[in-house]
Each structure stands twice: as structure tokens, then as C-alpha cells.
Coordinates of C-alpha atoms in Angstrom, one line a residue:
M12 CA 13.1 -3.6 -8.2
W13 CA 15.1 -3.1 -12.1
A14 CA 11.6 -5.7 -13.0
V15 CA 9.0 -4.0 -11.2
A16 CA 9.9 0.1 -11.4
R17 CA 9.9 2.0 -13.7
R18 CA 13.2 3.5 -15.1
R19 CA 12.1 6.8 -13.9
W20 CA 10.8 5.9 -11.3
I21 CA 14.5 4.3 -10.1
G22 CA 16.6 7.4 -11.0
Y23 CA 14.4 9.3 -8.4
A24 CA 14.4 7.2 -5.5
A25 CA 18.5 6.9 -6.5
G26 CA 18.7 10.5 -5.8
C27 CA 16.5 11.1 -3.4
E28 CA 18.5 8.4 -1.7
A29 CA 21.6 9.8 -2.6
V30 CA 20.6 13.7 -1.3
A31 CA 19.9 12.3 2.3
A32 CA 23.2 10.4 2.2
I33 CA 25.6 13.5 1.7
V34 CA 23.3 16.1 4.1
T35 CA 23.4 13.7 6.4
V36 CA 26.5 13.1 6.4
T37 CA 27.7 15.9 5.6
G38 CA 25.5 17.2 9.0
L39 CA 27.5 15.0 10.7
A40 CA 30.4 16.3 9.8
T41 CA 30.0 19.3 10.5
G42 CA 27.7 19.7 13.3
F43 CA 24.8 22.6 10.9
G44 CA 21.9 23.5 13.6
G45 CA 24.5 23.0 16.3
P46 CA 25.8 20.4 19.1
V47 CA 23.2 17.6 19.5
Q48 CA 22.2 16.4 23.1
F49 CA 22.4 12.4 23.0
S50 CA 20.6 12.4 25.7
S51 CA 17.2 13.5 23.4
F52 CA 18.7 11.2 20.5
G53 CA 18.5 8.2 22.7
V54 CA 15.3 8.5 24.4
L55 CA 13.1 9.6 20.6
V56 CA 14.8 6.3 19.8
G57 CA 14.1 4.2 22.3
L58 CA 9.7 5.5 22.6
G59 CA 10.1 5.5 18.6
I60 CA 10.8 1.7 18.0
A61 CA 9.3 0.8 22.2
Q62 CA 5.9 2.1 20.6
A63 CA 6.5 0.7 16.9
E64 CA 7.3 -2.8 19.0
M65 CA 2.9 -2.1 21.5
S66 CA 2.0 -1.8 17.0
R67 CA 3.6 -4.3 15.3
R68 CA 1.1 -6.5 14.9
I69 CA -1.5 -3.9 13.6
E70 CA 1.2 -2.0 11.7
R71 CA 1.1 -4.9 9.5
L72 CA -1.7 -5.1 9.0
R73 CA -2.0 -1.6 8.1
R74 CA 0.2 -2.4 5.5
W75 CA -0.8 -4.7 4.3
M76 CA -4.0 -3.2 3.7
S77 CA -3.2 0.3 3.0
G78 CA -2.6 1.6 -1.0
Q79 CA 0.3 3.9 -2.4
T80 CA -0.3 6.4 0.8
H81 CA 0.3 4.8 4.0
I82 CA 0.4 7.3 6.9
N83 CA 2.7 5.8 10.1
V84 CA 2.8 7.6 13.5
T85 CA 6.9 7.6 13.1
S86 CA 5.8 11.4 12.8
V87 CA 5.3 12.3 15.7
W88 CA 8.6 11.9 16.6
Y89 CA 10.8 13.4 14.2
L90 CA 8.4 16.6 14.8
A91 CA 9.7 16.8 18.5
G92 CA 13.3 15.8 16.7
A93 CA 13.6 19.0 14.2
F94 CA 13.0 20.9 17.6
L95 CA 15.2 19.5 20.1
L96 CA 17.5 17.7 17.6
P97 CA 20.0 18.8 14.9
P98 CA 19.0 18.8 11.2
A99 CA 21.6 15.3 10.6
W100 CA 20.5 14.2 13.7
V101 CA 16.8 14.5 13.1
A102 CA 17.8 12.1 9.6
L103 CA 19.3 9.7 11.0
L104 CA 16.3 10.0 13.8
A105 CA 14.7 8.7 11.2
L106 CA 17.2 5.9 9.4
V107 CA 17.5 4.2 12.7
L108 CA 12.6 4.1 13.5
Y109 CA 13.1 3.0 9.9
L110 CA 15.2 0.3 9.8
H111 CA 13.5 -0.8 12.9
L112 CA 10.0 -0.8 11.3
W113 CA 12.0 -3.2 8.0
L114 CA 13.3 -5.3 9.9
R115 CA 10.3 -6.2 12.7
V116 CA 7.4 -5.2 10.0
W117 CA 7.7 -4.4 6.9
R118 CA 10.2 -6.6 5.5
H119 CA 6.9 -9.4 6.1
V120 CA 4.8 -7.0 3.9
R121 CA 4.3 -9.4 0.2
T122 CA 3.1 -5.4 -0.9
R123 CA 6.4 -3.6 1.1
P124 CA 9.8 -4.2 -1.3
A125 CA 13.1 -3.1 0.0
H126 CA 13.7 -0.5 -3.0
R127 CA 10.4 1.2 -1.9
F128 CA 11.2 0.3 1.8
A129 CA 14.8 1.8 0.7
A130 CA 12.9 5.0 -1.1
S131 CA 10.4 6.2 1.3
T132 CA 13.1 5.8 4.0
A133 CA 15.8 8.9 2.3
W134 CA 12.1 10.7 1.8
A135 CA 11.9 10.6 5.2
M136 CA 15.2 11.7 6.0
L137 CA 14.7 14.6 3.8
S138 CA 11.5 15.5 5.4
C139 CA 13.2 16.1 8.8
F140 CA 16.4 17.1 7.8
A141 CA 14.0 20.2 5.8
A142 CA 11.3 20.5 9.3
S143 CA 15.0 20.9 11.3
A144 CA 16.9 22.3 9.2
V145 CA 14.6 25.5 9.1
L146 CA 14.3 25.9 12.5
T147 CA 18.8 27.4 12.6
I148 CA 17.1 30.1 10.4
G149 CA 16.5 33.1 12.8
D150 CA 17.1 30.9 15.8
L151 CA 13.6 29.9 15.9
D152 CA 15.0 26.6 17.9
Q153 CA 16.0 28.5 20.3
G154 CA 12.9 29.8 21.2
R155 CA 10.5 28.6 24.4
L156 CA 7.9 26.1 24.1
D157 CA 6.1 28.4 25.4
T158 CA 6.3 32.0 23.7
A159 CA 4.7 32.9 21.0
Y160 CA 8.2 32.2 20.0
G161 CA 8.2 29.1 20.3
V162 CA 4.7 27.7 19.1
L163 CA 5.5 29.6 16.1
A164 CA 8.0 28.1 15.5
L165 CA 6.9 24.5 16.1
V166 CA 4.0 25.6 14.0
L167 CA 6.9 25.8 11.0
A168 CA 8.9 22.8 11.6
A169 CA 5.9 20.9 11.2
A170 CA 4.1 22.4 7.7
V171 CA 7.9 22.4 6.8
F172 CA 8.0 17.9 6.9
E173 CA 4.5 18.0 5.8
L174 CA 4.8 19.4 2.6
V175 CA 8.5 18.5 1.9
N176 CA 7.1 14.8 2.4
V177 CA 3.4 14.7 0.0
V178 CA 6.0 16.3 -2.3
L179 CA 8.4 13.7 -2.4
V180 CA 6.6 10.7 -2.1
A181 CA 3.1 12.3 -4.7
T182 CA 6.3 12.3 -6.9
G183 CA 7.8 8.8 -6.2
I184 CA 4.3 7.0 -6.4
F185 CA 3.9 9.4 -9.5
L186 CA 6.4 8.2 -10.9
Y187 CA 5.9 4.3 -9.9
T188 CA 1.9 3.8 -10.7
N189 CA 1.8 6.7 -12.9
S190 CA -1.5 7.0 -11.4
R191 CA -2.9 10.4 -11.3
S192 CA -5.6 9.8 -8.4
P193 CA -5.4 13.0 -5.6
A194 CA -6.4 9.6 -3.0
D195 CA -3.5 7.9 -4.3
L196 CA -0.6 10.5 -4.2
I197 CA -1.7 12.4 -1.2
G198 CA -3.7 9.6 0.4
T199 CA -7.7 10.4 1.1
W200 CA -8.9 13.2 3.7
E201 CA -9.3 10.9 6.2
D202 CA -5.6 10.0 6.6
N203 CA -4.2 13.7 6.1
A204 CA -6.1 14.8 9.0
F205 CA -4.5 11.8 11.0
E206 CA -1.4 12.9 10.0
L207 CA -2.0 15.6 11.2
S208 CA -3.0 14.4 14.4
T209 CA 0.4 12.7 15.0
L210 CA 1.7 15.8 13.9
C211 CA -0.2 17.7 16.6
L212 CA 0.7 14.8 19.4
G213 CA 4.6 15.8 17.7
G214 CA 3.9 18.9 19.6
L215 CA 2.5 17.7 22.7
A216 CA 5.6 15.4 23.2
A217 CA 8.3 18.3 22.5
L218 CA 6.4 19.9 24.9
A219 CA 6.4 17.5 27.1
F220 CA 10.1 17.5 26.4
V221 CA 11.5 19.7 27.4
H222 CA 9.8 21.3 30.0
Q223 CA 8.6 18.1 32.0
P224 CA 10.3 15.4 30.5
V225 CA 8.3 12.4 31.9
L226 CA 5.3 13.1 30.4
V227 CA 6.8 12.1 26.9
V228 CA 5.8 8.8 28.2
F229 CA 2.1 9.6 28.0
V230 CA 2.1 10.6 24.9
L231 CA 1.5 7.3 23.8
P232 CA -1.3 5.7 25.3
P233 CA -3.2 8.1 22.4
L234 CA -1.1 7.4 19.4
L235 CA -1.5 3.8 19.7
L236 CA -5.4 4.3 20.0
L237 CA -5.3 6.1 17.1
H238 CA -2.9 3.6 14.8
R239 CA -5.9 0.9 16.4
Y240 CA -8.6 3.3 15.1
L241 CA -7.5 3.2 11.7
L242 CA -6.8 0.4 11.4
L243 CA -10.3 -0.9 12.3
K244 CA -11.3 1.6 10.1
Q245 CA -9.6 -0.2 7.2
Q246 CA -10.3 -3.9 8.2
L247 CA -14.4 -3.0 7.8
Q248 CA -13.1 -0.5 4.4
V249 CA -11.7 -4.5 3.2
A250 CA -14.9 -5.7 5.1
V251 CA -17.1 -4.4 2.5
V252 CA -15.6 -4.8 -0.9
T253 CA -14.3 -8.2 0.4
D254 CA -16.0 -11.1 -1.1
E255 CA -15.9 -14.1 2.5
K256 CA -14.8 -17.0 0.8
T257 CA -12.5 -16.5 -2.0
G258 CA -10.8 -13.4 -0.4
L259 CA -11.0 -12.0 -3.7
L260 CA -13.3 -8.3 -4.4
N261 CA -16.3 -8.4 -4.7
T262 CA -18.2 -7.6 -7.3
G263 CA -18.1 -4.0 -6.0
G264 CA -14.1 -3.6 -5.2
W265 CA -13.6 -4.4 -8.6
H266 CA -15.9 -2.8 -10.0
D267 CA -14.7 0.9 -8.7
L268 CA -11.2 -0.5 -10.1
A269 CA -11.4 -0.9 -13.1
T270 CA -13.6 2.5 -13.9
R271 CA -10.3 3.8 -12.5
E272 CA -8.8 1.9 -15.2
F273 CA -10.7 2.8 -17.6
T274 CA -10.4 6.4 -16.8
R275 CA -7.2 7.0 -16.4
A276 CA -6.6 4.8 -19.9
R277 CA -9.4 7.1 -21.7
R278 CA -7.1 9.3 -20.5
R279 CA -3.8 8.7 -21.0
G280 CA -5.1 8.1 -24.3
A281 CA -3.8 6.2 -27.7
G282 CA -1.7 3.1 -27.6
S283 CA -2.7 2.7 -23.9
G284 CA -5.8 0.0 -22.7
F285 CA -6.4 -2.5 -20.6
A286 CA -7.5 -6.8 -21.0
V287 CA -10.3 -8.3 -18.8
L288 CA -10.4 -11.7 -18.2
M289 CA -14.1 -13.3 -17.0
I290 CA -13.4 -16.6 -16.0
D291 CA -16.4 -19.9 -15.1
L292 CA -15.6 -22.9 -13.3
D293 CA -16.8 -25.1 -15.8
H294 CA -19.2 -28.2 -13.8
F295 CA -19.1 -26.4 -11.1
K296 CA -23.0 -27.6 -9.8
R297 CA -21.3 -31.2 -10.3
I298 CA -19.4 -30.9 -7.7
N299 CA -22.3 -29.3 -5.4
D300 CA -24.3 -31.7 -5.7
T301 CA -21.7 -35.2 -5.3
Y302 CA -19.6 -33.4 -2.2
G303 CA -22.1 -30.3 -0.9
H304 CA -21.8 -26.7 -0.4
L305 CA -19.3 -26.9 1.4
T306 CA -16.8 -28.8 -0.1
G307 CA -18.1 -26.5 -3.0
D308 CA -16.2 -23.8 -1.5
E309 CA -13.4 -24.6 -0.9
V310 CA -12.4 -26.1 -4.2
L311 CA -13.6 -22.0 -4.7
A312 CA -11.4 -20.3 -2.7
A313 CA -9.0 -22.6 -4.6
V314 CA -9.3 -22.2 -8.2
A315 CA -9.7 -18.5 -6.5
V316 CA -5.8 -18.3 -5.0
A317 CA -4.9 -20.5 -8.0
I318 CA -6.1 -17.2 -10.6
E319 CA -4.4 -15.6 -8.1
A320 CA -0.8 -17.0 -8.6
S321 CA -1.5 -17.2 -12.6
V322 CA -1.5 -13.3 -13.0
R323 CA 1.0 -10.4 -12.6
Q324 CA 0.8 -8.9 -9.0
S325 CA -0.2 -5.5 -11.0
D326 CA -3.6 -7.3 -11.5
T327 CA -7.2 -7.7 -10.1
V328 CA -8.9 -10.5 -9.5
G329 CA -12.1 -10.3 -8.1
R330 CA -15.3 -12.9 -7.7
F331 CA -18.4 -11.5 -9.4
G332 CA -20.9 -14.4 -7.7
G333 CA -21.7 -18.7 -8.6
E334 CA -18.5 -19.8 -9.8
E335 CA -17.2 -16.9 -12.2
F336 CA -14.2 -15.2 -11.4
V337 CA -13.5 -11.7 -13.6
V338 CA -8.5 -10.4 -14.1
L339 CA -9.0 -6.6 -14.5
L340 CA -4.7 -6.6 -16.9
P341 CA -3.6 -3.1 -16.3
A342 CA -1.5 -1.7 -20.2
T343 CA -2.0 -5.4 -21.5
G344 CA -1.8 -6.0 -24.8
D345 CA -3.5 -8.3 -27.4
T346 CA -0.6 -11.1 -27.3
D347 CA 0.2 -11.1 -24.3
V348 CA -3.3 -11.4 -22.5
L349 CA -3.5 -14.7 -24.3
G350 CA -0.4 -16.3 -22.5
I351 CA -2.7 -14.5 -19.7
A352 CA -5.6 -16.4 -19.8
E353 CA -3.7 -19.7 -21.6
R354 CA -1.6 -19.6 -18.2
V355 CA -4.8 -19.1 -15.5
R356 CA -7.0 -22.4 -17.2
I357 CA -3.3 -24.7 -17.5
A358 CA -3.5 -23.6 -13.7
V359 CA -6.8 -24.6 -13.0
R360 CA -6.5 -27.6 -14.9
E361 CA -3.7 -29.2 -13.0
L362 CA -5.7 -27.9 -9.7
T363 CA -6.1 -31.0 -6.6
V364 CA -7.8 -29.8 -4.3
A365 CA -7.9 -31.8 -0.7
V366 CA -10.7 -31.1 1.1
G367 CA -10.2 -33.5 4.4
G368 CA -9.3 -37.1 4.9
P369 CA -8.7 -39.3 1.8
L370 CA -10.9 -36.7 -0.5
R371 CA -9.1 -34.6 -2.8
I372 CA -10.8 -33.5 -6.3
S373 CA -8.5 -32.7 -9.4
G374 CA -9.8 -32.8 -12.9
L375 CA -10.4 -28.6 -12.6
S376 CA -11.2 -26.9 -16.0
V377 CA -12.3 -22.9 -16.6
S378 CA -14.0 -21.4 -19.4
V379 CA -11.5 -17.5 -19.7
G380 CA -13.7 -15.0 -22.6
V381 CA -10.8 -12.4 -23.0
A382 CA -12.0 -8.3 -24.1
C383 CA -9.4 -6.0 -23.8
Y384 CA -9.7 -1.8 -24.3
P385 CA -10.8 -0.3 -26.9
Q386 CA -11.3 -3.1 -29.5
A387 CA -13.5 -4.9 -27.5
G388 CA -15.4 -1.9 -26.7
A389 CA -15.9 2.4 -25.9
T390 CA -16.5 1.7 -22.6
L391 CA -15.9 -0.3 -19.7
D392 CA -19.8 -1.7 -20.0
E393 CA -19.0 -3.1 -22.7
V394 CA -15.5 -4.2 -22.5
L395 CA -17.4 -6.5 -19.8
R396 CA -19.9 -7.9 -22.6
S397 CA -17.7 -8.9 -24.9
A398 CA -15.9 -10.4 -22.5
D399 CA -18.6 -12.4 -20.9
A400 CA -20.1 -12.8 -24.9
A401 CA -16.5 -14.0 -25.1
L402 CA -16.5 -17.0 -22.5
Y403 CA -20.0 -18.6 -23.4
R404 CA -18.2 -19.1 -27.0
A405 CA -15.9 -21.1 -25.1
K406 CA -18.5 -22.7 -23.2
D407 CA -20.1 -23.4 -26.5
A408 CA -17.0 -24.2 -27.7
G409 CA -16.6 -26.8 -25.6
R410 CA -15.3 -25.9 -22.1
N411 CA -11.7 -26.2 -19.9
R412 CA -10.1 -22.9 -23.2
V413 CA -9.3 -19.8 -23.8
A414 CA -11.8 -17.1 -26.4
V415 CA -11.5 -13.3 -27.9

């Protein structure tokens, strides 16, 4: 956390975690919101864990493919809990379900480090606590769900949960990434429509729980199908922007991310910039001519892995076609970018590719062109042209080198 997160985010996350712990412990100790029905708590925990287990593979893939904003379906059980349980116990429900997701799903995902999981857990607990606490006003939690008063209480709980969660999460994402993109901060329209759908299912779960508990299990099938639909949608979105030979971003996908970074850098003004590496695998035609195109594809995939391993997690690697790769390095200055470019060159130089049987291909090399915004150009296209020109200078100077 100390290596990758901004200090302001660490302070914000630690503060949220402390508040979540304090309000939960205080609520449990004082009995705020009335007595708890342990059977209701146990059933909601059981249903939440069962649903997570049945969709474990889907959730892992979705988390791996998601951006900053990630909607999971546990809010179904939170909304039902907000109506059925005291505030502290709903927060405790969120804690238990998030811990289960961490142990069974998220700890295996590289993009879900423990410090972000802890913060997300705190935000879920605070959202649940707020949604349940608002129902203690005017005895809203005592309203029957088959009356207008009860439906009003359910809608109010859902609105409070969503509002508090959006504010907490968006603030955390902004402090972590400095992004101002609405899609990054609060998700897309589809993300929010999915969240609304899960809250609607949560309302139905609460209604079934009060009037006919056995019907709660009928919430699971549409929930699982909705989850699978989202995975398929994300897979299609990833396929559109992914190069099938290397698994890197293709030209369109990389250019889209680079355009966003250029917009952020221009908005931040003086002192803000980014760098681009244009990388070309030297003498790649010889490999295709000597060993065949299938072996050439294996070499490209191995070089892609070597490049990704040599840059930072925040950097974006793409393939521009043929044997040419490109790397976007956000918030990177002249000194840092040269070190990263040299690290890429050395990693490929030391690479040995096993392509079946005793055949090993080594002695690979790359030429790297470097360009930084705003020194190398006032637009993204100018920076790319500068990086391309630097790449050709590196090739003209004998290959296997870095040029600016």
C-alpha cells in the first residue's frame, strides 16, 4: 500500500475503516436499532455465501476484467438486511460476505490488493449502516412491506445505500487515481443499471423473507443469470480491444486509453505529462522465414510478456501490429522513462523462448523510441510520431538500443 497508493488515499481509507469499526462496535454494544433476529442474520449470510460460491468463477473473471468501478451482487442481501436487521448487524453482514469474497475470489486477483479490499469493505459497511439507520427514523423499519409505508421504507433504504456508497467509492477512486472521468468514478450507465437491478432483487428478497421465507431462494436464479450476462458483456468488450496473439491491447484499445491520459495531462497543466515507448522487435522476418509463422507468433507472445514484466503496473502495453509494440507511461518524466526503456531492452535481450522440443530461440533484441509529452509534441498524434521517429533513429544507429 505504501508503495503504490497516494498518502491522501491512505488517510481517507484508514479514516473510513476506523469509522466503520467504531459505528459497528458501538451499535452492537448499545443495541441501536432494536434486537436482532439471529435466524434472519444467519439465513442472509448463508444465502450470500451460497450465491458467491455458485458464481465464484464468474466473479473472479469479472474482477480481473473490471476497471476502477466494480459492481458485485452482494447488495441484494444488504438491502434485505437493512429492512430486517439493526444497523450494526447489517454492517457485520457486509463484513462477513466481503471476507468470504476475499478468501474465495479476490485475493487471487492481481488487481485486487488487500489494501483496496479493506477500503471497499469499510465503504460497504458504512453504506449498509446508513441504509438501515435511516429506517429507525419514524419507525420506518416497522412498516409492513405490503403497505405503501413499507414500500416507501424499502425505497428510502435503497436510495440511501446507493447514495452513500457512490460518494464513498467515487471519493476513494479519485484520491487513488486522480481520475475525473465519470465512468471511472461512478461507473457507466450499464454499471448503475446493474446496481439498480440488484437492489430491486434485494427488495423482492426482503418481501419474500417477511411473507414467505421459502421464496427467498427464488431470487438466486435471476441473480446468477444477471451475473453471467455481465461477464459475457465484459468478455465481448475485452475481445474488441485485445490483440489475440499476445493478449495485449490492440491499436484501438491502446489509443483509447492513451487519449484519456492525454486529456488528463492537458487538464492538469504545467508539470504534468506522460511518455510513450515505441518498440520494434529487430529482424523478426528472419524468425518467420526460418522457423515459420506459428513460431513467430510464440516469440511475439513471449516478448509481450517480457515487456509487461519490465514496466510498472500503471503502464499500458499494446501491440500496433506486426512486430511493433507501444507502451504508455502516465506521469513519467525524462529520467524515469529512459530507465524503463532500457529495462525493456535488456529483458528482451535476455529472453529465451522455448517453442517445442529442443528448440530454443535467444539473441532477440528490440529498438526503442522514446517521446514525452509535452516536450515531444502538443497532441497525442505528435507524441506518437516523435516516438516513431526516435524508433527509426535507434534502428538506423544499429538496432538493440534506445533513442529519444
